Coordinates of C-alpha atoms in Angstrom, one line a residue:
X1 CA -41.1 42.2 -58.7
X2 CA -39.9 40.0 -60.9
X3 CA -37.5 36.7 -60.0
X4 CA -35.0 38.1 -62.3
X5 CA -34.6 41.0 -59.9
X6 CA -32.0 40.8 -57.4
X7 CA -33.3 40.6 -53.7
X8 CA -32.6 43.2 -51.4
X9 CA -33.7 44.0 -47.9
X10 CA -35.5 46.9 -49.5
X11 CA -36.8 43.9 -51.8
X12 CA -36.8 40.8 -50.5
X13 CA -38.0 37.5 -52.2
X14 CA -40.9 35.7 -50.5
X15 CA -40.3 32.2 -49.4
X16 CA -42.4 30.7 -52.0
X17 CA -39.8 32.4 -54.8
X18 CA -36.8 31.1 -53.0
X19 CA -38.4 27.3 -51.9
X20 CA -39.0 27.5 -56.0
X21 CA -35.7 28.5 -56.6
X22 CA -34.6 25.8 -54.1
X23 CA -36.8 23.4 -55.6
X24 CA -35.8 24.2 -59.4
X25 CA -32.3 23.7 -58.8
X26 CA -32.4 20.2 -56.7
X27 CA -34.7 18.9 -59.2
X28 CA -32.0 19.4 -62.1
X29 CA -29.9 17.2 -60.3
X30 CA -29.5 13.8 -61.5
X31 CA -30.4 10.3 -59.7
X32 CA -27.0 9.5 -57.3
X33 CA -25.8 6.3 -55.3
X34 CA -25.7 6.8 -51.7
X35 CA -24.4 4.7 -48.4
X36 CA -25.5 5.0 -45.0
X37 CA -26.8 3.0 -42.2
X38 CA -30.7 2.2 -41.8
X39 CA -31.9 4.1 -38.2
X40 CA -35.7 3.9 -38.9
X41 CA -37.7 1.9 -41.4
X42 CA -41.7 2.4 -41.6
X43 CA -43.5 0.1 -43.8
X44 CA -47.2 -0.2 -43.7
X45 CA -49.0 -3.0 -45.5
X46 CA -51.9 -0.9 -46.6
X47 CA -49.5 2.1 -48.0
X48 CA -47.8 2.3 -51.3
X49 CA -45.0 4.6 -50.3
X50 CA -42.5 3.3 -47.2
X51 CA -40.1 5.8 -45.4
X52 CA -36.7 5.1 -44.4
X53 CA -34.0 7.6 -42.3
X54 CA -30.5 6.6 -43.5
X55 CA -27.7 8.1 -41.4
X56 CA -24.0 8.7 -41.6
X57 CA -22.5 6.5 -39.4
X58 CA -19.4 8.9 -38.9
X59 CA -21.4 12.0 -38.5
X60 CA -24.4 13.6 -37.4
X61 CA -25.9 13.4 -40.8
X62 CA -29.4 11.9 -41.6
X63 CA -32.1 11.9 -44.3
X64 CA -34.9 10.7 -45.1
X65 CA -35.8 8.9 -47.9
X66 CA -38.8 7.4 -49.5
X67 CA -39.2 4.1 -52.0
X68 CA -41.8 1.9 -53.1
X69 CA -43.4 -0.3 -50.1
X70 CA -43.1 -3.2 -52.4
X71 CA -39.6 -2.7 -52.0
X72 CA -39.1 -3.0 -48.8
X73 CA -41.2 -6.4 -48.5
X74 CA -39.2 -7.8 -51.1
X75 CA -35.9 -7.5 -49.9
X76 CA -33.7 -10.0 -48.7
X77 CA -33.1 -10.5 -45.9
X78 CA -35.3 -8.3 -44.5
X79 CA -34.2 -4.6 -44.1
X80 CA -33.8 -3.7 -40.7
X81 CA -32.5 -1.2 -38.3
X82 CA -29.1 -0.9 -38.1
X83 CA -28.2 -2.6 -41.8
X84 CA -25.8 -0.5 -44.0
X85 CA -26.9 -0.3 -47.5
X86 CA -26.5 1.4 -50.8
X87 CA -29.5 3.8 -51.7
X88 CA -29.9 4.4 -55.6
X89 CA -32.8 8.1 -55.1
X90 CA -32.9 11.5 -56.5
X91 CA -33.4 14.1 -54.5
X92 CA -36.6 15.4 -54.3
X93 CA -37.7 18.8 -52.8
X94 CA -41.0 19.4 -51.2
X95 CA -42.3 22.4 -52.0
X96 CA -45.1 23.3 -48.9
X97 CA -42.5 22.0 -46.0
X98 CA -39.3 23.4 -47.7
X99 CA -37.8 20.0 -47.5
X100 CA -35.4 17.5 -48.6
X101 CA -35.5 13.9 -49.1
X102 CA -34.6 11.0 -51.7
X103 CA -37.0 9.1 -53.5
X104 CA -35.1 5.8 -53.9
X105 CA -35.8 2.9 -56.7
X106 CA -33.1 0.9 -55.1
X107 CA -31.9 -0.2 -52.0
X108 CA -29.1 -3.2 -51.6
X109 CA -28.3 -4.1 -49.0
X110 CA -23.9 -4.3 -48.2
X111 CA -22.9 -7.6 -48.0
X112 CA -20.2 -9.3 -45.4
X113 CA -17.8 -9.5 -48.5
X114 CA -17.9 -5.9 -48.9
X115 CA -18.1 -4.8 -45.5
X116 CA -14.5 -6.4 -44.7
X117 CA -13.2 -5.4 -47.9
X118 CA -14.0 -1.6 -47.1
X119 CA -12.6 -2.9 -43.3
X120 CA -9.1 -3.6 -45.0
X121 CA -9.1 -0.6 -47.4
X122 CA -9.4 1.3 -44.3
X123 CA -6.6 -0.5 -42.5
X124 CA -4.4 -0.1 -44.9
X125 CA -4.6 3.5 -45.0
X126 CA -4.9 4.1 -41.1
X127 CA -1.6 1.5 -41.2
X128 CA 0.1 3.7 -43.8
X129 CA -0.7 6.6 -41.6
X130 CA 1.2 5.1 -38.3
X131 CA -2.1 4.8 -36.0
X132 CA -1.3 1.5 -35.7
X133 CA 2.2 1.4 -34.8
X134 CA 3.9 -0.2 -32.0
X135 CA 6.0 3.0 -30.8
X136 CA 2.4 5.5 -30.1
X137 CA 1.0 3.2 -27.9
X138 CA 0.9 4.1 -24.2
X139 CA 1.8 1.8 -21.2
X140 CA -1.1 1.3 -18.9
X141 CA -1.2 2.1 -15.6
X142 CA 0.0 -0.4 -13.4
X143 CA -2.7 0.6 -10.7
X144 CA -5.4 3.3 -12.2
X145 CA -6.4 5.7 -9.7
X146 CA -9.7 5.4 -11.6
X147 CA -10.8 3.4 -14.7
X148 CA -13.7 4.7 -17.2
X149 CA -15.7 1.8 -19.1
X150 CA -18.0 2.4 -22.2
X151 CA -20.4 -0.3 -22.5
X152 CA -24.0 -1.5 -23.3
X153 CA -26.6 -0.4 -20.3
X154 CA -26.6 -4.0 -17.8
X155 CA -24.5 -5.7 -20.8
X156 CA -23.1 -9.1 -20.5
X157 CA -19.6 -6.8 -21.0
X158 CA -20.0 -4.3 -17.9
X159 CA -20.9 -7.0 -15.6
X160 CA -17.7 -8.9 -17.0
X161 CA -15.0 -6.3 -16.7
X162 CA -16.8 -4.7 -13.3
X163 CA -16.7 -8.7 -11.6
X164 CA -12.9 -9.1 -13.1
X165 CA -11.7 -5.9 -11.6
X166 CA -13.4 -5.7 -8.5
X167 CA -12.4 -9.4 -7.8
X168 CA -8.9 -8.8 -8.8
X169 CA -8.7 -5.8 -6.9
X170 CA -11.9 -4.5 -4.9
X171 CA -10.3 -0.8 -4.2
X172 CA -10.7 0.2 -7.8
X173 CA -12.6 3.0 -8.9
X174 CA -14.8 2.7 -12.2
X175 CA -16.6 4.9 -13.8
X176 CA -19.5 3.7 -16.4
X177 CA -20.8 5.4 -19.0
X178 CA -23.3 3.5 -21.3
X179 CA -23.6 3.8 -25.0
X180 CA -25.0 2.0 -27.4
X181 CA -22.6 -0.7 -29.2
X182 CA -24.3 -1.7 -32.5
X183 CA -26.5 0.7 -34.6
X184 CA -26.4 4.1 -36.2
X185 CA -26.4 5.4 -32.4
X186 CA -23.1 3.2 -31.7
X187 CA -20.3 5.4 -33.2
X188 CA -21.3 9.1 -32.1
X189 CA -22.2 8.0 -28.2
X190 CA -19.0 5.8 -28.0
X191 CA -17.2 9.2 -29.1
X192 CA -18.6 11.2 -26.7
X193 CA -18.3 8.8 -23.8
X194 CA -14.4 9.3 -24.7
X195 CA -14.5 12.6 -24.4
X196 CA -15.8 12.7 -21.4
X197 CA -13.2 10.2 -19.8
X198 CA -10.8 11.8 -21.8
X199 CA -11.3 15.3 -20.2
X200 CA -11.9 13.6 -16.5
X201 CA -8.2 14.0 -14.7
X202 CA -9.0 11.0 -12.2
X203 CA -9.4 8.8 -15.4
X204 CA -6.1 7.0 -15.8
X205 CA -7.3 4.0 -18.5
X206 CA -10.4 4.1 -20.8
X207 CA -12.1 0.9 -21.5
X208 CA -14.0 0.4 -24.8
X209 CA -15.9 -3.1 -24.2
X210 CA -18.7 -5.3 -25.6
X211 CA -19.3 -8.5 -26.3
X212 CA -19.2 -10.8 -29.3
X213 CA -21.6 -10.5 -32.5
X214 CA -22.1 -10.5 -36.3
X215 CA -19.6 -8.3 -38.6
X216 CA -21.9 -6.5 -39.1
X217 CA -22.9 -6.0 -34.9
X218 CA -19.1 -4.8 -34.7
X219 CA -18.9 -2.8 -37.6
X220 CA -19.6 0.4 -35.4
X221 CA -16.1 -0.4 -33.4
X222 CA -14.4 -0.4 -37.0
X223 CA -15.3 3.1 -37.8
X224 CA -12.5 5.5 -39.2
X225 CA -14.1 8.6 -37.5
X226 CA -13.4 6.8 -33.7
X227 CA -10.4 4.8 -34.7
X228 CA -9.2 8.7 -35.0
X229 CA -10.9 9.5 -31.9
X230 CA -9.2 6.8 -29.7
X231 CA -5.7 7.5 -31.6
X232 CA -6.0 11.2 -30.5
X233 CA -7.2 10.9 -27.1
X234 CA -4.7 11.2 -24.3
X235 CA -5.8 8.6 -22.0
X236 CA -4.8 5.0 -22.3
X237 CA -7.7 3.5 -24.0
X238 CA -7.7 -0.4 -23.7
X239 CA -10.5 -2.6 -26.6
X240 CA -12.5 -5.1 -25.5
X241 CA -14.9 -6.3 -28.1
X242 CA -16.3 -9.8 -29.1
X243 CA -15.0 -12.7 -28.4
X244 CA -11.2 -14.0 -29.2
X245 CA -11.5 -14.5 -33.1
X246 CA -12.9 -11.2 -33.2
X247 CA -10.4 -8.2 -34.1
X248 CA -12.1 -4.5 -35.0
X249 CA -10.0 -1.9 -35.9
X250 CA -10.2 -0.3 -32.9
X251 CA -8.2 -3.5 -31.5
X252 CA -5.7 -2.3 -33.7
X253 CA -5.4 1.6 -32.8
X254 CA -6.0 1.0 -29.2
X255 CA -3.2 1.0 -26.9
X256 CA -4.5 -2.3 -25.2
X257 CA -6.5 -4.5 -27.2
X258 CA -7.8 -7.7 -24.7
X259 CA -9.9 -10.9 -26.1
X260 CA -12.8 -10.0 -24.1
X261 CA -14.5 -8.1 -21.4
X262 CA -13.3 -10.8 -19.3
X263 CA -10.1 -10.4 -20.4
X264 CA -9.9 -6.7 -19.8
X265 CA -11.1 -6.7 -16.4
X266 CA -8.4 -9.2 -15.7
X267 CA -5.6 -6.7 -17.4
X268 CA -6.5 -3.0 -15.9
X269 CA -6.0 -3.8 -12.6
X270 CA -3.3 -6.2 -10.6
X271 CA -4.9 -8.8 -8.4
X272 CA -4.4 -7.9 -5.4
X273 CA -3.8 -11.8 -3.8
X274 CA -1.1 -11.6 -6.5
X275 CA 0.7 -8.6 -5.6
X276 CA 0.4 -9.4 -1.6
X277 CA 2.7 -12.9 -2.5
X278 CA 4.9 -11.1 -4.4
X279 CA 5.4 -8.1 -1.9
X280 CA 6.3 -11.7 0.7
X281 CA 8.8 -13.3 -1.9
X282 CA 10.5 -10.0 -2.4
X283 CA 10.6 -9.4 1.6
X284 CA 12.1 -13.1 2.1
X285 CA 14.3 -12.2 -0.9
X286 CA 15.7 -9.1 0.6
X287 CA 15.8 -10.9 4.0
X288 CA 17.6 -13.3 3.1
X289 CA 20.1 -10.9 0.9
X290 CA 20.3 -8.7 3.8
X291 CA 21.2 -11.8 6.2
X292 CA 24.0 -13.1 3.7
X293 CA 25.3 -10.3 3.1
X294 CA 25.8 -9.6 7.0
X295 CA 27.0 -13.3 7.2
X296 CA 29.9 -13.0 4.1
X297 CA 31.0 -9.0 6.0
X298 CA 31.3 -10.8 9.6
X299 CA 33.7 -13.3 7.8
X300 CA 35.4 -10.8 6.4
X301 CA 35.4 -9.1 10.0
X302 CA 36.7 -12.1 11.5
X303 CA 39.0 -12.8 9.2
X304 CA 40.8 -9.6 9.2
X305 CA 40.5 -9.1 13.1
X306 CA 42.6 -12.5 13.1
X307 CA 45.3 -10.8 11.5
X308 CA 48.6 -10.8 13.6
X309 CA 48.1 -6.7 13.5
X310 CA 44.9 -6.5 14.9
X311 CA 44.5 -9.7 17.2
X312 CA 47.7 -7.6 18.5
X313 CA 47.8 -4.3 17.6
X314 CA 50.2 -3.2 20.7
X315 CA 52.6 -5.4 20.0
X316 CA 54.5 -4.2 17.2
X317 CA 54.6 -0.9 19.3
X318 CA 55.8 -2.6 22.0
X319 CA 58.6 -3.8 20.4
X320 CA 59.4 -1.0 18.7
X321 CA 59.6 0.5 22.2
X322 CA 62.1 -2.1 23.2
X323 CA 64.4 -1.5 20.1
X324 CA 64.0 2.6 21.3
X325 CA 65.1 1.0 24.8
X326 CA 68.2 -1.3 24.0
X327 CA 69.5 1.4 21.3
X328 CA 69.1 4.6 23.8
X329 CA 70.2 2.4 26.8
X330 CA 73.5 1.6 24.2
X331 CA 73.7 5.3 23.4
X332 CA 74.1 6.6 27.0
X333 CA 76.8 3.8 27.8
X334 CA 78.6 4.8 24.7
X335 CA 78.0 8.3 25.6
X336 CA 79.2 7.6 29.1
X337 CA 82.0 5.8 28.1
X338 CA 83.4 8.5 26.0
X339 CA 83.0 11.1 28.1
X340 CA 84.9 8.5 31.2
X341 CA 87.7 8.4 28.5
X342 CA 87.9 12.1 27.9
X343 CA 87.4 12.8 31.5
X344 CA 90.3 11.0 32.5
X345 CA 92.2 12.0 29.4
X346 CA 91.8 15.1 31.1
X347 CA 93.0 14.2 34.9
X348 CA 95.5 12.9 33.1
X349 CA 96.8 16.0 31.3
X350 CA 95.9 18.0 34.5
X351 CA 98.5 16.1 36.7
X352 CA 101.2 16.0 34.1
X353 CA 100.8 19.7 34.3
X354 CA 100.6 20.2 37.8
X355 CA 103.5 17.9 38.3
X356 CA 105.4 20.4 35.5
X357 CA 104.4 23.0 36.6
X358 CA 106.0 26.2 39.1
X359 CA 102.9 25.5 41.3
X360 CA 104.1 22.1 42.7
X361 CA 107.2 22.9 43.3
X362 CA 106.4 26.2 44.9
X363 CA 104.0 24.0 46.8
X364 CA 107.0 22.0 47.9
X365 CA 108.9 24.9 49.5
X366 CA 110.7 25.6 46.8
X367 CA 111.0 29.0 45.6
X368 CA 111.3 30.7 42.4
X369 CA 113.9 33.8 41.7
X370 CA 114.1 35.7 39.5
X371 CA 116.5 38.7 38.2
X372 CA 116.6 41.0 35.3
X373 CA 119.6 40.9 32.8
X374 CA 122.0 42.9 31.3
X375 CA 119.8 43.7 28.6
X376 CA 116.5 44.3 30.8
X377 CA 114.8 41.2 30.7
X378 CA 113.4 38.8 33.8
X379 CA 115.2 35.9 33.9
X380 CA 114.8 32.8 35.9
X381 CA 117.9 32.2 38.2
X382 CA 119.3 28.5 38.0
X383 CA 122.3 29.2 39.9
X384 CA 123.7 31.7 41.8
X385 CA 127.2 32.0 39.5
X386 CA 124.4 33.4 37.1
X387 CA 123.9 36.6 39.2
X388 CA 126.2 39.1 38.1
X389 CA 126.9 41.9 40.4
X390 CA 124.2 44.5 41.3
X391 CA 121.4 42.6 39.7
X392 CA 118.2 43.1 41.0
X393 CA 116.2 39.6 42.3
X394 CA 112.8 38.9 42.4
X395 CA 111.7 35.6 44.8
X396 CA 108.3 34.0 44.0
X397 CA 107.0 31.2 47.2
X398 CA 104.1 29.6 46.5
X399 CA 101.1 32.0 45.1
X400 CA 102.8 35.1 46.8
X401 CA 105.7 36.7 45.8
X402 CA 108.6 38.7 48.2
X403 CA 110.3 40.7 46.3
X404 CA 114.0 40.9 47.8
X405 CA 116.6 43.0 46.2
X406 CA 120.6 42.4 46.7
X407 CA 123.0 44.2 44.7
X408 CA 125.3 41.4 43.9
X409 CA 124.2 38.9 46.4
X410 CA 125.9 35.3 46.6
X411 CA 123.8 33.1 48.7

């Protein structure tokens, strides 16, 4: 088989055809500049070749690469663990292991100049983008039912922050995870310690804390790959790191960003002295509220029940009850009076008739007689020269009546 001929599983190539393939093409590549942060340097006096692993700082990507040992020895300052610098190699392919590395003929070193330059470049865009603006940033709890701090193992910062909010208020609940803060290590732990208070539902704020140090000791906490992380997590996350004059990016995309560890500790927690003084002045507040507001409503109680209508509510209906009085007392003698009038109004007419009437003066002894006409009708008989012959008379006495007949009677 030839390594023209296509491999197939009926055909495979053997390793040594494919690490040569492998080989043939990496070593067409050209020489290339590359950045990354220093995790392991070993140079031996006695050895001409030194071996350095340079690492991506935002992401689990190493290599190793090889240079001169003279190069290393005369670099300045020293080269060690943790620097950032700029790599000039060509990738070289070891044929026996079937790996990679760079074989370098320069190394510089970044300088401070172009570390914060590349630190503004990447404000600017992360600014442009909104991770820094005022309206995405969450209020922090005003008492966390449980706080989780990344720091340094027994770091200056955890004792800080765990003093300040334990003094402040000695019920709180913190968590600690430690990470490194400075180094190749820094970046990638910090982001998983967020995770992990991120996914923890009795995590209510996250602090990020360490103390102060060189630009290039803080350059970790200026990362783009956890400036992302902390702008996507869904926790409060609060920065703590370095000292005043000190401001990371992550100060910037954190919804918190405190001075120092001090500082934090101070800010995630009330203080419980504090809050017991201000519970008191609001109770004497309302107390006092409560009592003037009784005081001003008796007033008004008073002032009211001194009102002619209340300090004598039967009164009015009292004399209401005398006016009913006089005017029905008036009504009956008016009544009375009118009926006094028509009663003897009455009497009156009542004698007039009985003193007209046939009644009385039957009631004398007087009698009534009567006779019937020529022409048939009853006539009262005034005189006796009235009565013509053979008429027939009719005497009334009193209520009775005789009837006596006489043909032509004169009495």
């Amino acid at each position: 088989m030839t390594d023209t001929e296509a491999s197939t599983a009926e055909k495979p190539w053997p390793v040594r055809t494919v690490a040569r393939k492998i080989g043939d093409w990496i070593h067409r590549l050209g020489a290339v500049w590359v950045e990354g942060q220093v995790t392991q340097v070993s140079s031996r006096p006695n050895t001409q070749t030194a071996f350095l692993t340079l690492r991506d700082p935002s992401a689990d990507v190493s290599m190793s690469v090889t240079c001169p040992n003279w190069l290393i020895r005369e670099m300045e300052p020293p080269l060690r663990e943790g620097a950032s610098v700029v790599v000039h190699a060509k990738p070289s392919f070891f044929f026996g292991r079937g790996t990679i590395s760079l074989r370098a003929d320069q190394i510089r070193a970044v300088g401070i100049g172009e570390l914060l330059a590349r630190i503004e470049r990447l404000k600017k865009l992360l600014t442009a983008e909104g991770l820094f603006s005022a309206q995405r940033k969450r209020p922090i709890p005003f008492l966390p039912k449980g706080v989780g701090l990344i720091t340094g193992r027994a770091s200056a910062a955890e004792r800080d922050v765990l003093a300040n909010a334990q003094g402040r208020w000695p019920h709180v609940r913190i968590k600690v995870l430690n990470t490194a803060v400075q180094g190749s290590q820094a970046v990638p732990q910090v982001m998983r310690a967020l995770r992990i208070f991120d996914a923890d539902p009795e995590i209510d704020v996250i602090v990020i804390a360490r103390g102060g140090g060189s630009v290039e000791d803080l350059l970790p906490f200026s990362d783009e790959a956890l400036c992302r992380a902390v702008s996507a997590a869904g926790t409060p996350v609060v920065s703590a790191i370095g000292h005043e004059p000190d401001t990371p990016l992550l100060d910037y995309v954190a919804d918190l960003r405190c001075s120092t560890p001090t500082d934090a500790g101070k800010r995630i927690v009330p203080d419980l002295r504090e809050e017991t003084e201000r519970v008191r002045q609001m109770r004497d507040r309302g107390r006092r509220a409560l009592h003037g507001w009784v005081d001003t409503q008796t007033r008004l109680l008073n002032q009211i029940r001194s009102r002619p209508a209340l300090a004598d509510p039967l009164g009015p209906v009292q004399r209401r009850q005398d006016d009913v009085d006089v005017h029905r007392e008036r009504a009956r003698r008016a009544m009375l009076t009118l009926l006094a009038k028509d009663q003897a109004e009455i009497a009156s007419a009542r004698a007039r008739l009985t003193a007209l009437g046939p009644a009385a003066t039957l009631a004398r002894g007087y009698a009534v007689v009567q006779f019937v006409d020529a022409e048939g009708n009853l006539q009262v008989l005034r005189s006796v020269s009235e009565v013509e012959a053979g008429a027939q008379l009719r005497v009334r006495v009193g209520d009775g009546a005789i009837g006596a007949v006489a043909e032509g009677a004169k009495e």
